């Protein structure tokens, strides 16, 4: 359960996480009174934007690898990647809708996602790694999503935003499990 807190100025970020700049509130933001200050809602929405960018980038990478995997692990990885990208795709909407519920627009373009993501952009079809390289990249991507989710969870918890805490907890459980399952293929 989120901690109760009094409104206070946001602490400056010590990490080098990408900043969600120019996050536009929706027209009705000033009328939102859900028990979370406008400043806290904005800070949470900025974190959710970074999370969404990481999650979308990982989704796209997983889908790319589903299409392009080859070798002796083809069938199992093709099926595993499909299950993961399908689940990831469905989860993106929940994150975007939470940002909207807080009163802010969500990023939705490749340009915004590239600017906000902490996951390194890889070559597309011309630079597809072998299956082990794919798995290594997906382990790293899932771990990056976990780190971003954990940061958003802390911000939301400090602000008493239980729905975002719950959402990020669910996403952490999923991506930690994916990272573990993928990592075990490399042992």
mmCIF file of C-alpha atoms in Angstrom:
data_model
loop_
_atom_site.group_PDB
_atom_site.id
_atom_site.type_symbol
_atom_site.label_atom_id
_atom_site.label_comp_id
_atom_site.label_asym_id
_atom_site.label_seq_id
_atom_site.Cartn_x
_atom_site.Cartn_y
_atom_site.Cartn_z
ATOM 1 C CA UNK A 1 0.000 0.000 0.000
ATOM 2 C CA UNK A 2 1.298 3.433 -0.814
ATOM 3 C CA UNK A 3 2.535 5.644 1.974
ATOM 4 C CA UNK A 4 0.644 8.792 2.842
ATOM 5 C CA UNK A 5 2.661 11.916 2.226
ATOM 6 C CA UNK A 6 2.230 15.593 2.346
ATOM 7 C CA UNK A 7 2.895 17.534 -0.808
ATOM 8 C CA UNK A 8 6.461 18.686 -1.091
ATOM 9 C CA UNK A 9 8.708 19.736 -3.928
ATOM 10 C CA UNK A 10 10.043 16.887 -6.063
ATOM 11 C CA UNK A 11 13.608 15.816 -5.488
ATOM 12 C CA UNK A 12 15.900 16.255 -8.443
ATOM 13 C CA UNK A 13 16.717 13.025 -10.216
ATOM 14 C CA UNK A 14 20.158 11.641 -9.482
ATOM 15 C CA UNK A 15 20.036 9.060 -12.277
ATOM 16 C CA UNK A 16 20.689 9.778 -15.911
ATOM 17 C CA UNK A 17 17.263 8.522 -16.978
ATOM 18 C CA UNK A 18 15.803 10.213 -20.033
ATOM 19 C CA UNK A 19 13.525 13.105 -19.111
ATOM 20 C CA UNK A 20 9.958 13.261 -20.392
ATOM 21 C CA UNK A 21 10.040 16.879 -21.471
ATOM 22 C CA UNK A 22 7.106 18.972 -22.566
ATOM 23 C CA UNK A 23 4.593 16.561 -21.088
ATOM 24 C CA UNK A 24 1.303 18.206 -21.933
ATOM 25 C CA UNK A 25 -1.542 18.101 -19.479
ATOM 26 C CA UNK A 26 -4.975 17.520 -20.907
ATOM 27 C CA UNK A 27 -7.351 20.490 -20.835
ATOM 28 C CA UNK A 28 -9.081 19.351 -17.646
ATOM 29 C CA UNK A 29 -5.913 18.813 -15.566
ATOM 30 C CA UNK A 30 -6.624 21.740 -13.264
ATOM 31 C CA UNK A 31 -9.979 20.187 -12.333
ATOM 32 C CA UNK A 32 -8.519 16.816 -11.354
ATOM 33 C CA UNK A 33 -8.863 16.207 -7.625
ATOM 34 C CA UNK A 34 -8.002 12.562 -6.950
ATOM 35 C CA UNK A 35 -5.960 13.165 -3.809
ATOM 36 C CA UNK A 36 -2.601 13.437 -5.590
ATOM 37 C CA UNK A 37 -1.095 16.880 -6.113
ATOM 38 C CA UNK A 38 -0.649 18.221 -9.644
ATOM 39 C CA UNK A 39 3.138 18.193 -9.220
ATOM 40 C CA UNK A 40 3.162 14.577 -8.074
ATOM 41 C CA UNK A 41 0.815 13.563 -10.877
ATOM 42 C CA UNK A 42 3.149 15.199 -13.393
ATOM 43 C CA UNK A 43 6.226 13.485 -11.944
ATOM 44 C CA UNK A 44 4.455 10.108 -12.030
ATOM 45 C CA UNK A 45 3.224 10.717 -15.598
ATOM 46 C CA UNK A 46 6.777 11.576 -16.698
ATOM 47 C CA UNK A 47 7.989 8.312 -15.175
ATOM 48 C CA UNK A 48 5.177 6.401 -16.852
ATOM 49 C CA UNK A 49 6.207 7.991 -20.163
ATOM 50 C CA UNK A 50 9.749 6.676 -19.705
ATOM 51 C CA UNK A 51 8.355 3.285 -18.739
ATOM 52 C CA UNK A 52 6.068 3.264 -21.797
ATOM 53 C CA UNK A 53 9.015 4.080 -24.059
ATOM 54 C CA UNK A 54 11.086 1.251 -22.576
ATOM 55 C CA UNK A 55 8.167 -1.189 -22.737
ATOM 56 C CA UNK A 56 7.351 -0.284 -26.348
ATOM 57 C CA UNK A 57 10.983 -0.563 -27.404
ATOM 58 C CA UNK A 58 11.222 -3.996 -25.771
ATOM 59 C CA UNK A 59 7.926 -5.045 -27.385
ATOM 60 C CA UNK A 60 9.212 -4.034 -30.825
ATOM 61 C CA UNK A 61 12.549 -5.802 -30.286
ATOM 62 C CA UNK A 62 10.792 -8.977 -29.101
ATOM 63 C CA UNK A 63 8.467 -8.934 -32.109
ATOM 64 C CA UNK A 64 11.421 -8.385 -34.465
ATOM 65 C CA UNK A 65 13.219 -11.387 -32.971
ATOM 66 C CA UNK A 66 10.050 -13.507 -33.259
ATOM 67 C CA UNK A 67 10.039 -12.791 -36.984
ATOM 68 C CA UNK A 68 13.762 -13.291 -37.530
ATOM 69 C CA UNK A 69 14.934 -16.055 -35.183
ATOM 70 C CA UNK A 70 16.685 -19.006 -36.839
ATOM 71 C CA UNK A 71 18.704 -22.009 -35.763
ATOM 72 C CA UNK A 72 18.214 -25.032 -33.525
ATOM 73 C CA UNK A 73 16.138 -23.047 -30.993
ATOM 74 C CA UNK A 74 13.784 -21.697 -33.676
ATOM 75 C CA UNK A 75 10.509 -23.307 -32.616
ATOM 76 C CA UNK A 76 10.805 -22.754 -28.878
ATOM 77 C CA UNK A 77 12.076 -19.182 -29.201
ATOM 78 C CA UNK A 78 9.588 -18.293 -31.934
ATOM 79 C CA UNK A 79 6.756 -19.398 -29.621
ATOM 80 C CA UNK A 80 8.265 -17.829 -26.490
ATOM 81 C CA UNK A 81 8.841 -14.493 -28.217
ATOM 82 C CA UNK A 82 5.271 -14.514 -29.546
ATOM 83 C CA UNK A 83 3.817 -15.127 -26.088
ATOM 84 C CA UNK A 84 5.974 -12.353 -24.624
ATOM 85 C CA UNK A 85 5.319 -9.706 -27.274
ATOM 86 C CA UNK A 86 1.561 -10.419 -27.188
ATOM 87 C CA UNK A 87 1.452 -9.925 -23.421
ATOM 88 C CA UNK A 88 3.648 -6.818 -23.678
ATOM 89 C CA UNK A 89 1.431 -5.291 -26.369
ATOM 90 C CA UNK A 90 -1.682 -5.721 -24.239
ATOM 91 C CA UNK A 91 0.031 -4.170 -21.210
ATOM 92 C CA UNK A 92 1.045 -0.994 -23.072
ATOM 93 C CA UNK A 93 -2.535 0.237 -23.116
ATOM 94 C CA UNK A 94 -2.875 -0.011 -19.326
ATOM 95 C CA UNK A 95 0.191 2.185 -18.853
ATOM 96 C CA UNK A 96 -0.980 4.777 -21.376
ATOM 97 C CA UNK A 97 -4.447 4.883 -19.815
ATOM 98 C CA UNK A 98 -2.964 5.375 -16.338
ATOM 99 C CA UNK A 99 -1.039 8.392 -17.636
ATOM 100 C CA UNK A 100 -4.270 9.783 -19.083
ATOM 101 C CA UNK A 101 -6.098 9.180 -15.790
ATOM 102 C CA UNK A 102 -3.444 11.312 -14.092
ATOM 103 C CA UNK A 103 -4.283 14.118 -16.513
ATOM 104 C CA UNK A 104 -1.448 13.965 -19.028
ATOM 105 C CA UNK A 105 -1.014 12.970 -22.648
ATOM 106 C CA UNK A 106 1.075 9.914 -23.413
ATOM 107 C CA UNK A 107 3.967 9.708 -25.858
ATOM 108 C CA UNK A 108 3.000 7.771 -28.943
ATOM 109 C CA UNK A 109 5.540 8.318 -31.689
ATOM 110 C CA UNK A 110 8.785 6.563 -32.527
ATOM 111 C CA UNK A 111 10.611 9.873 -32.095
ATOM 112 C CA UNK A 112 9.283 10.273 -28.552
ATOM 113 C CA UNK A 113 10.011 6.663 -27.640
ATOM 114 C CA UNK A 114 13.576 6.869 -28.985
ATOM 115 C CA UNK A 115 14.168 10.029 -26.947
ATOM 116 C CA UNK A 116 12.707 8.572 -23.746
ATOM 117 C CA UNK A 117 13.853 4.943 -23.775
ATOM 118 C CA UNK A 118 16.810 3.607 -21.832
ATOM 119 C CA UNK A 119 17.033 0.584 -24.149
ATOM 120 C CA UNK A 120 19.645 0.846 -26.865
ATOM 121 C CA UNK A 121 18.359 0.934 -30.414
ATOM 122 C CA UNK A 122 19.640 -2.016 -32.443
ATOM 123 C CA UNK A 123 19.881 -2.618 -36.159
ATOM 124 C CA UNK A 124 16.744 -3.959 -37.773
ATOM 125 C CA UNK A 125 16.531 -6.749 -40.328
ATOM 126 C CA UNK A 126 20.049 -6.055 -41.637
ATOM 127 C CA UNK A 127 21.703 -6.648 -38.274
ATOM 128 C CA UNK A 128 19.750 -9.444 -36.600
ATOM 129 C CA UNK A 129 21.935 -11.388 -34.129
ATOM 130 C CA UNK A 130 21.936 -15.150 -33.735
ATOM 131 C CA UNK A 131 19.490 -16.663 -31.247
ATOM 132 C CA UNK A 132 21.905 -16.272 -28.310
ATOM 133 C CA UNK A 133 22.415 -12.600 -29.146
ATOM 134 C CA UNK A 134 18.653 -12.146 -29.333
ATOM 135 C CA UNK A 135 18.154 -13.748 -25.935
ATOM 136 C CA UNK A 136 20.959 -11.646 -24.403
ATOM 137 C CA UNK A 137 19.389 -8.442 -25.762
ATOM 138 C CA UNK A 138 15.969 -9.427 -24.429
ATOM 139 C CA UNK A 139 17.409 -10.205 -20.992
ATOM 140 C CA UNK A 140 19.000 -6.733 -20.959
ATOM 141 C CA UNK A 141 15.790 -5.137 -22.241
ATOM 142 C CA UNK A 142 13.610 -6.799 -19.619
ATOM 143 C CA UNK A 143 16.053 -5.776 -16.896
ATOM 144 C CA UNK A 144 15.970 -2.168 -18.155
ATOM 145 C CA UNK A 145 12.164 -2.182 -18.071
ATOM 146 C CA UNK A 146 12.360 -3.485 -14.480
ATOM 147 C CA UNK A 147 14.680 -0.666 -13.415
ATOM 148 C CA UNK A 148 12.381 1.947 -14.935
ATOM 149 C CA UNK A 149 9.281 0.352 -13.396
ATOM 150 C CA UNK A 150 10.972 0.275 -9.992
ATOM 151 C CA UNK A 151 11.758 4.007 -10.203
ATOM 152 C CA UNK A 152 8.165 4.839 -11.190
ATOM 153 C CA UNK A 153 6.857 2.594 -8.416
ATOM 154 C CA UNK A 154 8.900 4.490 -5.819
ATOM 155 C CA UNK A 155 7.698 7.873 -7.083
ATOM 156 C CA UNK A 156 4.089 6.667 -7.105
ATOM 157 C CA UNK A 157 4.405 5.114 -3.651
ATOM 158 C CA UNK A 158 5.828 8.336 -2.219
ATOM 159 C CA UNK A 159 2.832 10.214 -3.682
ATOM 160 C CA UNK A 160 0.223 7.743 -2.390
ATOM 161 C CA UNK A 161 -0.713 6.652 -5.937
ATOM 162 C CA UNK A 162 -1.850 3.077 -5.253
ATOM 163 C CA UNK A 163 -3.130 2.326 -8.788
ATOM 164 C CA UNK A 164 0.262 3.154 -10.333
ATOM 165 C CA UNK A 165 2.067 1.215 -7.592
ATOM 166 C CA UNK A 166 -0.138 -1.794 -8.372
ATOM 167 C CA UNK A 167 0.411 -1.461 -12.124
ATOM 168 C CA UNK A 168 4.194 -1.181 -11.791
ATOM 169 C CA UNK A 169 4.269 -4.114 -9.351
ATOM 170 C CA UNK A 170 2.442 -6.262 -11.916
ATOM 171 C CA UNK A 171 4.813 -5.177 -14.683
ATOM 172 C CA UNK A 172 7.855 -5.878 -12.482
ATOM 173 C CA UNK A 173 6.631 -9.397 -11.775
ATOM 174 C CA UNK A 174 6.157 -10.062 -15.477
ATOM 175 C CA UNK A 175 9.464 -8.606 -16.689
ATOM 176 C CA UNK A 176 11.521 -10.139 -13.879
ATOM 177 C CA UNK A 177 10.033 -13.514 -14.842
ATOM 178 C CA UNK A 178 10.790 -12.936 -18.541
ATOM 179 C CA UNK A 179 14.384 -11.964 -17.730
ATOM 180 C CA UNK A 180 14.823 -15.090 -15.592
ATOM 181 C CA UNK A 181 13.324 -17.408 -18.245
ATOM 182 C CA UNK A 182 15.473 -15.918 -20.994
ATOM 183 C CA UNK A 183 18.619 -15.848 -18.840
ATOM 184 C CA UNK A 184 18.197 -19.555 -18.069
ATOM 185 C CA UNK A 185 18.497 -20.346 -21.797
ATOM 186 C CA UNK A 186 22.063 -18.978 -21.734
ATOM 187 C CA UNK A 187 23.284 -21.072 -18.795
#
